[in-house]
Amino acid sequence: MSTTPSSQLVIVVDFGAQYGQLIARRVRDLHVYSEIVPCDITAEEVSELAPAAIILSGGPASVYAEDAPSIDPGIFELGIPVLGFCYGQQIMAVTLGGTVGHTEKGEYGAAPLTRRDEGTSLLYGETPVKQTVWMSHRDAVAEAPAGFTVTASTDVCPVASMECAERRLYATQFHPEVRHTPHGDQLLRNFLFGICGLEASWTMDSIIDDAVAAIREQVGSDRVILGLSGGVDSSVVAALCAKAIGKQLTCVFINHGLLRKNEPEEVEDVFTKQFDVDFVHVHAEDRYAALLADVVEPEQKRRIIGSQFWKEFFAVAEELAEGGRPVKYLAQGTIYPDIIESGARKTGGKASTIKSHHNLIPFPDGVHFDLIEPLDHFFKDEVRALGTALGLPDHIVHRQPFPGPGLAIRIIGTVTREKLEILKNADAIVREELDAYNVRVYEETGERNSERSVWQYFAVLPDVKSVGVMGDERTYAYPIILRAVESSDAMTADWAKLPYEVLARVSSRIVAEVPGVNRVAYDITSKPPATIEWE
Ligand code: XMP
């Protein structure tokens, strides 16, 4: 499904993945809706999307390289304002008859820029004649196309920006989208609001209204089912659907017994007391315990847990159908980066084109659902903001990543009830202490994930025992391993340099409060070479 907002659209033509996402984020931060499209989009496709503005991103290629991405020249003839950054400026220049050359030494980092427009450029507006900008390029425009004026330069780069105000075509060699360009934000505002006449109307309220209307329109009087894990994405989908269709939504919470301490109760509490949906709590703890009884191998644990989840889930769908409430739609917490990364969408069109979903297994014979994916336009932190606006509690909105197979992959070796109990209790202490530490860091720095705060933290229970002494008695018990990492995307991570007093408190509390544990070790390995999880 698509929840395309009603406010006006800015498309970011992407010449190199990470650049486009950052620009779209900046535009959205200014309350203007923005989507990323691949650079092979045609003028006709752009015209169908009818954007109010087009931004051409940077990219790693050289415009004259053999396989360099190009742009459909017709895009510049549509009468839609265009702003190009870096590669975006170069491709605009060569497409419209200018030239690009190799500069001697390139230009990287902060560079002093001088305006050459004598105050006439609407893009620069009131910003100073001399300003600092962020450059990162080897090639640069040597000659602007006919009809363009050069509006700024640096020592290295004679055409640091150019424009043809009459056709509303603007471009900069530098990167206004990065924070290191102090006036970059103002330039973007000048383009969106001054030159394109957009309004900052893409706000949380309008987003929720649009999403709710889209869900209602798509679902009509049919029923929707959702696998609720307690994670951010599925919870926000549940809250949105609750607002849109109330009891036409059935939230299925499969309790595999592998969640953290108190989590099942917290999820049930929110979705029975706060939201008026049909909530089904499937107590599958015993079935999972039996299935996992002698399993040691991590991938086998994952397979068993994943396939049992769908068995439990489809059983609920079947029961609903038998009870005269057949389900037509399956709601999923797919978010925008999933879509961009899977390359599923070309022109901001329909999410129905998504085929291979990472958290969707093939339906069994005879089972079919249409997908409904209300978050398919949103980045992760927008999803969190949406959750807060919908009234979800902080412990859900700011929940750390937590693996689907849960604590089973944080218990090395076989999973038993005794080990689960130990791990849940130790993990609760880790979370309590490090939550408190993060709050202190947040108060001091104003950042949730600053250099000193921790991104993900948990306890691991290895399959060994060691000797200790408590009181006058010898003990032979499990150690707990503390894992706490700094990261931004889980692709790489470093172990958190926690203050000694925090480590000391976690250790002494676990040993004192969790029976069966007599030692605490801290994992001081980065990813790579290790992974964040132990299995
Ligand atoms: P690793 O251990 O690969 O973890 O460094 C990277 C991030 O992914 C989370 N993770 C999982 N999430 N299902 C999930 O939904 C899984 O099977 C799974 N394994 C790891 C992990 O917590 C970390 O944030």
Coordinates of C-alpha atoms and ligand atoms in Angstrom, one line a residue:
M1 CA 0.0 0.0 0.0
S2 CA 1.1 3.5 -0.4
T3 CA 0.6 6.4 2.0
T4 CA 1.9 9.1 -0.3
P5 CA 1.4 12.3 1.7
S6 CA -0.8 14.9 0.2
S7 CA 1.8 17.7 0.6
Q8 CA 4.0 18.4 -2.3
L9 CA 6.7 16.1 -3.3
V10 CA 10.4 16.7 -3.8
I11 CA 12.3 13.9 -5.6
V12 CA 15.9 13.3 -5.0
V13 CA 17.6 11.7 -8.1
D14 CA 20.2 9.4 -6.6
F15 CA 23.6 9.1 -8.2
G16 CA 25.1 7.1 -5.4
A17 CA 23.0 5.5 -2.6
Q18 CA 24.2 7.1 0.6
Y19 CA 24.0 10.6 -0.8
G20 CA 20.4 10.5 -1.8
Q21 CA 19.2 9.3 1.6
L22 CA 21.0 12.1 3.4
I23 CA 19.4 14.7 1.1
A24 CA 15.9 13.3 1.5
R25 CA 16.4 13.4 5.3
R26 CA 17.4 17.0 5.2
V27 CA 14.3 17.9 3.1
R28 CA 12.0 16.0 5.3
D29 CA 13.6 17.6 8.4
L30 CA 12.3 20.9 6.9
H31 CA 8.8 19.4 6.8
V32 CA 8.7 18.8 3.0
Y33 CA 8.0 15.3 1.8
S34 CA 10.8 13.8 -0.2
E35 CA 11.4 10.5 -2.0
I36 CA 14.5 9.0 -3.6
V37 CA 14.4 7.9 -7.2
P38 CA 17.1 6.1 -9.2
C39 CA 19.0 8.2 -11.7
D40 CA 17.8 6.2 -14.7
I41 CA 14.3 7.7 -14.2
T42 CA 12.9 9.2 -17.4
A43 CA 11.4 12.6 -17.9
E44 CA 8.1 11.0 -18.5
E45 CA 8.2 9.1 -15.2
V46 CA 9.2 12.3 -13.4
S47 CA 6.3 14.1 -15.0
E48 CA 3.9 11.4 -13.8
L49 CA 5.1 11.9 -10.3
A50 CA 4.6 15.6 -10.7
P51 CA 7.2 16.7 -8.1
A52 CA 7.4 20.4 -7.0
A53 CA 11.1 20.2 -7.1
I54 CA 14.0 17.9 -8.1
I55 CA 17.3 17.6 -6.4
L56 CA 20.2 15.8 -8.1
S57 CA 22.5 14.1 -5.6
G58 CA 26.2 13.7 -5.5
G59 CA 27.8 10.4 -6.5
P60 CA 31.2 8.7 -6.7
A61 CA 31.5 8.5 -10.5
S62 CA 33.3 10.8 -12.9
V63 CA 30.9 12.2 -15.6
Y64 CA 33.2 11.2 -18.4
A65 CA 33.8 7.6 -17.2
E66 CA 32.4 4.9 -19.5
D67 CA 29.7 3.7 -17.2
A68 CA 29.0 7.0 -15.5
P69 CA 25.3 7.5 -14.7
S70 CA 23.6 10.0 -16.9
I71 CA 20.3 11.8 -16.7
D72 CA 17.4 12.1 -19.2
P73 CA 17.9 15.6 -20.6
G74 CA 14.2 15.9 -20.9
I75 CA 14.0 16.3 -17.1
F76 CA 15.5 19.8 -17.5
E77 CA 12.7 20.7 -20.0
L78 CA 9.8 20.0 -17.6
G79 CA 9.8 23.4 -16.1
I80 CA 10.3 21.9 -12.6
P81 CA 13.0 23.6 -10.5
V82 CA 16.2 21.6 -10.2
L83 CA 19.0 21.8 -7.7
G84 CA 22.2 19.7 -8.2
F85 CA 24.9 19.0 -5.7
C86 CA 28.5 17.9 -6.6
Y87 CA 28.0 15.1 -9.3
G88 CA 24.5 16.6 -9.7
Q89 CA 26.1 19.9 -10.7
Q90 CA 28.5 18.2 -13.1
I91 CA 25.8 16.1 -14.8
M92 CA 23.6 19.2 -15.1
A93 CA 26.6 21.1 -16.7
V94 CA 27.5 18.4 -19.3
T95 CA 23.9 17.6 -20.1
L96 CA 23.2 21.2 -20.9
G97 CA 26.3 21.9 -22.9
G98 CA 28.9 23.0 -20.3
T99 CA 32.2 21.1 -19.6
V100 CA 33.7 19.3 -16.6
G101 CA 37.4 19.0 -16.1
H102 CA 39.8 17.3 -13.7
T103 CA 41.1 19.7 -11.1
E104 CA 44.8 19.3 -10.2
K105 CA 44.5 18.2 -6.6
G106 CA 40.8 17.9 -6.0
E107 CA 39.2 19.6 -3.0
Y108 CA 38.3 17.8 0.2
G109 CA 36.9 19.1 3.4
A110 CA 36.0 22.7 4.5
A111 CA 36.7 25.3 1.9
P112 CA 36.3 29.1 2.0
L113 CA 33.8 30.2 -0.7
T114 CA 33.1 33.6 -2.1
R115 CA 29.8 34.6 -3.6
R116 CA 30.1 36.2 -7.1
D117 CA 26.4 37.0 -7.6
E118 CA 26.4 40.4 -6.0
G119 CA 23.5 39.5 -3.9
T120 CA 21.2 38.5 -6.7
S121 CA 21.1 34.7 -6.3
L122 CA 17.9 33.6 -4.6
L123 CA 19.7 30.4 -3.6
Y124 CA 22.2 32.2 -1.5
G125 CA 19.7 34.8 -0.3
E126 CA 20.8 36.7 2.8
T127 CA 23.8 34.3 3.5
P128 CA 27.2 36.0 3.8
V129 CA 29.5 36.9 0.8
K130 CA 32.2 34.7 2.3
Q131 CA 31.2 31.4 3.8
T132 CA 32.6 28.0 4.5
V133 CA 31.3 25.0 2.5
W134 CA 32.1 21.3 2.4
M135 CA 33.8 20.0 -0.7
S136 CA 34.6 16.5 -1.8
H137 CA 35.5 16.2 -5.4
R138 CA 38.2 15.7 -8.0
D139 CA 36.3 16.7 -11.1
A140 CA 34.6 20.1 -11.3
V141 CA 32.7 22.2 -13.8
A142 CA 35.1 24.1 -16.0
E143 CA 32.6 26.0 -18.1
A144 CA 29.0 26.6 -17.2
P145 CA 26.4 25.9 -19.9
A146 CA 25.1 28.8 -22.0
G147 CA 22.5 30.9 -20.1
F148 CA 24.1 30.1 -16.7
T149 CA 25.9 32.5 -14.4
V150 CA 28.6 31.5 -12.0
T151 CA 27.4 32.5 -8.5
A152 CA 30.4 31.5 -6.3
S153 CA 33.9 30.2 -6.4
T154 CA 36.7 28.8 -4.2
D155 CA 40.4 29.0 -4.7
V156 CA 40.4 25.6 -6.3
C157 CA 37.0 25.6 -7.9
P158 CA 36.1 28.5 -10.2
V159 CA 32.5 27.2 -10.7
A160 CA 31.6 26.4 -7.1
S161 CA 28.0 27.1 -8.0
M162 CA 26.0 28.1 -11.0
E163 CA 22.5 28.9 -11.9
C164 CA 20.0 29.8 -14.7
A165 CA 17.5 31.6 -12.6
E166 CA 15.1 32.1 -15.5
R167 CA 14.7 28.3 -15.9
R168 CA 15.0 27.7 -12.1
L169 CA 18.1 25.5 -12.5
Y170 CA 20.6 25.7 -9.7
A171 CA 23.7 23.7 -8.8
T172 CA 26.6 23.7 -6.3
Q173 CA 29.8 21.8 -6.4
F174 CA 29.8 21.7 -2.6
H175 CA 27.5 19.7 -0.3
P176 CA 24.8 21.9 1.3
E177 CA 23.3 18.7 2.8
V178 CA 26.1 18.0 5.2
R179 CA 26.3 19.7 8.6
H180 CA 29.9 20.9 7.8
T181 CA 28.4 23.5 5.4
P182 CA 27.1 25.9 8.0
H183 CA 24.7 27.8 5.6
G184 CA 23.7 24.6 3.8
D185 CA 20.4 24.4 5.6
Q186 CA 19.6 28.0 4.7
L187 CA 20.4 27.3 1.0
L188 CA 18.1 24.3 1.0
R189 CA 15.3 26.5 2.6
N190 CA 15.9 29.2 0.1
F191 CA 15.4 26.6 -2.7
L192 CA 12.4 24.8 -1.3
F193 CA 10.4 27.7 0.1
G194 CA 11.7 30.8 -1.8
I195 CA 12.4 29.4 -5.3
C196 CA 9.9 26.5 -5.4
G197 CA 7.2 28.0 -3.3
L198 CA 6.8 24.9 -1.2
E199 CA 5.2 25.0 2.3
A200 CA 6.5 23.3 5.4
S201 CA 3.3 21.3 5.8
W202 CA 4.6 17.7 6.1
T203 CA 4.2 17.5 9.9
M204 CA 3.5 14.7 12.3
D205 CA -0.2 15.5 12.3
S206 CA -0.5 15.6 8.6
I207 CA 1.5 12.4 8.3
I208 CA -0.8 10.5 10.7
D209 CA -3.9 11.9 9.0
D210 CA -2.7 10.8 5.6
A211 CA -1.6 7.4 6.7
V212 CA -4.9 6.8 8.5
A213 CA -6.9 7.8 5.5
A214 CA -4.8 5.6 3.2
I215 CA -5.3 2.6 5.5
R216 CA -9.0 3.1 5.7
E217 CA -9.3 3.5 2.0
Q218 CA -7.3 0.3 1.2
V219 CA -8.9 -1.9 3.9
G220 CA -12.5 -0.9 3.6
S221 CA -14.5 -3.3 5.7
D222 CA -12.0 -6.2 5.5
R223 CA -9.9 -7.6 8.3
V224 CA -6.1 -7.1 8.9
I225 CA -3.7 -9.3 10.8
L226 CA -0.4 -8.2 12.3
G227 CA 2.4 -10.1 13.9
L228 CA 3.3 -7.9 16.9
S229 CA 6.7 -8.5 18.3
G230 CA 7.0 -5.6 20.7
G231 CA 9.6 -4.0 18.5
V232 CA 9.3 -0.4 17.3
D233 CA 8.1 -1.0 13.7
S234 CA 5.4 -3.5 14.3
S235 CA 4.1 -1.5 17.3
V236 CA 3.8 1.7 15.3
V237 CA 2.0 -0.2 12.5
A238 CA -0.4 -1.5 15.2
A239 CA -0.9 1.9 16.7
L240 CA -1.6 3.4 13.2
C241 CA -4.0 0.6 12.2
A242 CA -5.7 0.9 15.6
K243 CA -6.4 4.5 14.9
A244 CA -7.5 3.8 11.3
I245 CA -9.6 0.6 11.6
G246 CA -9.8 -0.2 15.3
K247 CA -11.1 -3.7 15.9
Q248 CA -10.8 -4.7 12.2
L249 CA -7.2 -5.3 13.2
T250 CA -6.1 -8.4 15.0
C251 CA -2.6 -8.2 16.6
V252 CA -1.1 -11.5 17.2
F253 CA 1.6 -11.6 19.8
I254 CA 3.4 -15.0 19.8
N255 CA 5.0 -15.4 23.2
H256 CA 7.9 -17.8 22.6
G257 CA 9.2 -17.4 26.1
L258 CA 12.4 -15.9 24.8
L259 CA 11.7 -12.3 25.3
R260 CA 13.3 -10.2 28.0
K261 CA 12.0 -9.9 31.6
N262 CA 8.6 -8.3 31.7
E263 CA 8.4 -7.6 28.0
P264 CA 5.4 -9.8 27.2
E265 CA 3.4 -8.1 30.0
E266 CA 4.4 -4.7 28.8
V267 CA 3.3 -5.4 25.2
E268 CA 0.0 -6.9 26.3
D269 CA -0.6 -3.9 28.6
V270 CA -0.1 -1.3 25.9
F271 CA -2.2 -3.1 23.3
T272 CA -5.1 -4.1 25.5
K273 CA -5.4 -1.0 27.7
Q274 CA -4.2 1.8 25.5
F275 CA -5.3 0.7 22.0
D276 CA -8.7 -0.7 21.1
V277 CA -7.6 -3.6 18.9
D278 CA -8.3 -7.3 18.9
F279 CA -5.2 -8.6 20.8
V280 CA -4.4 -12.3 20.7
H281 CA -1.6 -13.4 23.1
V282 CA -0.5 -16.9 22.0
H283 CA 1.2 -18.7 24.9
A284 CA 3.6 -20.8 22.9
E285 CA 6.3 -21.0 25.6
D286 CA 6.0 -24.8 26.2
R287 CA 5.9 -25.6 22.5
Y288 CA 9.1 -23.6 21.9
A289 CA 10.8 -25.1 24.9
A290 CA 10.1 -28.6 23.6
L291 CA 11.3 -27.8 20.1
L292 CA 14.5 -26.3 21.4
A293 CA 15.2 -28.9 24.1
D294 CA 18.4 -30.4 22.7
V295 CA 19.3 -27.8 20.1
V296 CA 22.8 -26.4 20.3
E297 CA 23.6 -25.1 16.8
P298 CA 22.7 -21.3 16.5
E299 CA 21.3 -21.5 12.9
Q300 CA 19.2 -24.5 13.8
K301 CA 17.8 -22.5 16.7
R302 CA 17.0 -19.6 14.3
R303 CA 15.3 -21.9 11.8
I304 CA 13.1 -23.6 14.5
I305 CA 12.1 -20.4 16.1
G306 CA 11.3 -18.7 12.7
S307 CA 9.2 -21.5 11.2
Q308 CA 7.3 -22.1 14.5
F309 CA 6.4 -18.4 14.5
W310 CA 4.6 -18.7 11.2
K311 CA 2.9 -21.9 12.2
E312 CA 1.5 -20.2 15.3
F313 CA 0.6 -17.1 13.3
F314 CA -1.2 -19.0 10.5
A315 CA -3.1 -21.0 13.1
V316 CA -4.6 -17.8 14.5
A317 CA -5.5 -16.6 11.0
E318 CA -7.2 -19.9 10.4
E319 CA -9.1 -19.7 13.6
L320 CA -10.3 -16.2 12.7
A321 CA -11.5 -17.5 9.3
E322 CA -13.3 -20.4 11.0
G323 CA -14.9 -18.0 13.4
G324 CA -16.4 -16.1 10.5
R325 CA -13.8 -13.3 10.5
P326 CA -11.6 -14.1 7.5
V327 CA -8.4 -12.0 7.1
K328 CA -7.7 -10.3 3.9
Y329 CA -4.6 -8.2 4.7
L330 CA -1.3 -8.8 6.5
A331 CA 0.2 -5.7 7.9
Q332 CA 4.0 -5.4 8.1
G333 CA 6.5 -2.9 9.5
T334 CA 8.5 -2.5 6.3
I335 CA 10.3 0.8 6.4
Y336 CA 11.7 3.0 3.7
P337 CA 15.3 1.9 3.8
D338 CA 14.2 -1.7 3.3
I339 CA 12.5 -0.6 0.1
I340 CA 15.3 1.5 -1.2
E341 CA 17.9 -1.2 -0.4
S342 CA 15.8 -3.9 -2.1
G343 CA 15.6 -1.7 -5.1
A344 CA 11.9 -2.6 -5.3
R345 CA 10.5 0.7 -6.2
K346 CA 11.4 2.8 -9.1
T347 CA 9.2 5.9 -9.0
G348 CA 7.8 6.2 -5.6
G349 CA 5.0 4.0 -6.9
K350 CA 3.3 1.1 -5.3
A351 CA 4.7 -1.0 -2.5
S352 CA 2.8 -4.0 -4.1
T353 CA 5.9 -4.4 -6.3
I354 CA 7.8 -5.6 -3.3
K355 CA 8.4 -9.2 -3.8
S356 CA 11.1 -10.5 -1.6
H357 CA 10.5 -9.4 1.9
H358 CA 13.2 -10.0 4.5
N359 CA 10.8 -10.9 7.2
L360 CA 8.2 -12.6 5.2
I361 CA 8.3 -16.3 4.4
P362 CA 6.3 -17.8 1.6
F363 CA 2.7 -18.4 2.6
P364 CA 1.6 -22.1 3.0
D365 CA -0.6 -23.6 0.3
G366 CA -4.0 -22.1 0.2
V367 CA -3.1 -19.1 2.3
H368 CA -3.0 -15.7 0.8
F369 CA -2.8 -12.2 2.2
D370 CA -2.5 -8.8 0.5
L371 CA 0.2 -6.8 2.1
I372 CA -0.3 -3.5 3.9
E373 CA 2.8 -1.6 4.8
P374 CA 2.0 1.8 6.3
L375 CA 5.6 2.6 7.1
D376 CA 7.0 2.1 3.7
H377 CA 7.7 5.8 3.3
F378 CA 9.5 6.4 6.5
F379 CA 13.0 6.4 7.9
K380 CA 13.6 4.7 11.3
D381 CA 13.7 7.9 13.4
E382 CA 10.5 9.2 11.6
V383 CA 8.9 5.9 12.7
R384 CA 10.0 6.6 16.2
A385 CA 8.5 10.1 16.1
L386 CA 5.3 8.7 14.7
G387 CA 5.2 6.2 17.6
T388 CA 5.6 9.0 20.1
A389 CA 2.9 11.1 18.4
L390 CA 0.6 8.1 18.5
G391 CA 1.1 7.8 22.2
L392 CA 3.3 4.7 22.4
P393 CA 5.5 4.6 25.5
D394 CA 9.2 5.4 25.4
H395 CA 10.2 1.8 26.2
I396 CA 8.7 0.7 22.9
V397 CA 9.6 3.8 20.8
H398 CA 13.3 3.7 21.9
R399 CA 13.6 0.0 22.1
Q400 CA 17.0 -1.4 21.2
P401 CA 17.3 -3.8 18.3
F402 CA 16.4 -7.2 19.6
P403 CA 16.8 -10.4 17.6
G404 CA 13.7 -12.3 16.5
P405 CA 15.0 -15.5 18.0
G406 CA 15.3 -13.6 21.3
L407 CA 17.3 -14.9 24.3
A408 CA 17.7 -18.3 22.6
I409 CA 20.7 -16.9 20.7
R410 CA 22.1 -15.3 23.9
I411 CA 22.3 -18.6 25.7
I412 CA 25.2 -20.5 24.3
G413 CA 24.4 -24.2 23.9
T414 CA 21.0 -25.7 24.9
V415 CA 18.2 -23.5 26.1
T416 CA 16.7 -24.5 29.4
R417 CA 14.2 -22.9 31.7
E418 CA 16.9 -22.5 34.4
K419 CA 19.2 -20.8 32.0
L420 CA 16.5 -18.5 30.7
E421 CA 15.6 -17.5 34.2
I422 CA 19.2 -16.6 34.9
L423 CA 19.7 -14.7 31.7
K424 CA 16.4 -12.7 32.1
N425 CA 17.4 -11.6 35.6
A426 CA 21.0 -10.7 34.7
D427 CA 19.8 -8.9 31.6
A428 CA 17.3 -6.9 33.5
I429 CA 20.1 -5.6 35.7
V430 CA 22.3 -4.8 32.7
R431 CA 19.4 -2.8 31.2
E432 CA 18.5 -1.0 34.4
E433 CA 22.1 0.1 35.0
L434 CA 22.9 1.1 31.4
D435 CA 19.6 2.7 30.8
A436 CA 20.4 4.9 33.8
Y437 CA 23.9 5.6 32.4
N438 CA 22.5 6.5 29.0
V439 CA 20.0 8.9 30.6
R440 CA 22.9 10.6 32.5
V441 CA 24.9 10.9 29.3
Y442 CA 21.8 12.3 27.5
E443 CA 21.3 14.9 30.2
E444 CA 24.9 16.0 29.9
T445 CA 25.3 15.9 26.1
G446 CA 21.8 16.1 24.7
E447 CA 22.6 13.1 22.5
R448 CA 21.0 9.7 22.7
N449 CA 23.8 8.0 20.9
S450 CA 26.8 10.2 21.6
E451 CA 30.4 9.0 21.7
R452 CA 30.0 8.1 25.3
S453 CA 26.6 6.6 25.4
V454 CA 25.8 3.0 24.5
W455 CA 23.8 1.8 21.5
Q456 CA 22.9 -1.7 22.4
Y457 CA 23.6 -3.7 25.6
F458 CA 22.6 -7.0 27.0
A459 CA 23.8 -10.1 28.9
V460 CA 25.0 -13.4 27.4
L461 CA 25.0 -16.7 29.2
P462 CA 27.9 -19.0 28.0
D463 CA 27.9 -22.7 28.4
V464 CA 30.6 -23.0 31.0
K465 CA 30.9 -22.8 34.8
S466 CA 33.7 -21.6 37.0
V467 CA 34.7 -21.7 40.6
G468 CA 34.0 -18.9 43.0
V469 CA 33.7 -18.3 46.7
M470 CA 30.7 -16.7 48.4
G471 CA 30.7 -16.3 52.1
D472 CA 32.7 -19.3 53.2
E473 CA 31.5 -21.5 50.5
R474 CA 32.9 -22.6 47.3
T475 CA 30.6 -22.1 44.3
Y476 CA 30.6 -23.6 40.9
A477 CA 28.3 -21.5 38.7
Y478 CA 27.7 -19.7 35.4
P479 CA 29.5 -16.5 34.4
I480 CA 27.5 -13.7 32.7
I481 CA 29.1 -11.9 29.8
L482 CA 28.2 -8.2 29.4
R483 CA 28.0 -7.0 25.8
A484 CA 27.7 -3.2 25.3
V485 CA 28.5 -1.6 22.0
E486 CA 28.5 1.7 20.2
S487 CA 27.2 1.7 16.7
S488 CA 25.0 3.6 14.4
D489 CA 23.7 0.9 12.0
A490 CA 24.9 -2.5 13.5
M491 CA 27.1 -3.1 10.4
T492 CA 30.2 -2.2 12.5
A493 CA 30.4 -1.7 16.2
D494 CA 32.9 -1.0 18.9
W495 CA 32.8 -2.1 22.5
A496 CA 31.6 0.7 24.7
K497 CA 34.2 2.4 26.9
L498 CA 32.0 2.3 30.0
P499 CA 33.3 4.0 33.1
Y500 CA 34.7 1.6 35.7
E501 CA 32.1 2.5 38.3
V502 CA 29.3 1.5 35.9
L503 CA 31.0 -1.9 35.1
A504 CA 31.6 -2.4 38.8
R505 CA 28.0 -1.8 39.7
V506 CA 26.7 -4.1 37.0
S507 CA 29.0 -6.8 38.1
S508 CA 28.4 -6.6 41.8
R509 CA 24.6 -6.4 41.4
I510 CA 24.4 -9.4 39.0
V511 CA 26.5 -11.6 41.3
A512 CA 24.6 -10.5 44.4
E513 CA 21.1 -10.6 42.9
V514 CA 21.1 -13.5 40.4
P515 CA 21.3 -17.0 41.9
G516 CA 23.4 -19.3 39.8
V517 CA 25.9 -16.6 38.7
N518 CA 29.3 -16.1 40.3
R519 CA 31.3 -14.1 37.8
V520 CA 30.8 -11.3 35.2
A521 CA 33.1 -10.7 32.2
Y522 CA 33.0 -7.8 29.7
D523 CA 33.3 -8.5 26.0
I524 CA 35.9 -6.1 24.6
T525 CA 35.8 -7.1 21.0
S526 CA 34.7 -4.8 18.1
K527 CA 32.7 -5.9 15.1
P528 CA 34.4 -6.9 12.9
P529 CA 36.0 -9.3 13.8
A530 CA 33.3 -10.3 16.3
T531 CA 29.6 -9.8 15.8
I532 CA 27.3 -8.0 18.2
E533 CA 25.4 -11.1 19.2
W534 CA 27.2 -14.2 20.4
E535 CA 25.3 -16.6 18.2
Ligands
XMP1 P1 25.3 -9.2 14.7 O1 25.3 -10.2 15.8 O2 25.2 -9.8 13.3 O3 24.0 -8.3 14.9 O4 26.4 -8.2 14.7 C1 23.7 -7.1 14.2 C2 22.4 -6.6 14.7 O5 21.3 -7.4 14.3 C3 20.6 -7.9 15.5 N1 20.4 -9.4 15.2 C4 19.2 -9.9 14.8 N2 18.0 -9.3 14.5 N3 17.1 -11.4 13.9 C5 16.9 -10.0 14.1 O6 15.8 -9.5 14.0 C6 18.2 -12.0 14.1 O7 18.3 -13.3 13.9 C7 19.3 -11.2 14.6 N4 20.6 -11.5 14.8 C8 21.2 -10.4 15.2 C9 21.6 -7.7 16.6 O8 20.9 -7.6 17.9 C10 22.3 -6.5 16.2 O9 21.6 -5.3 16.6

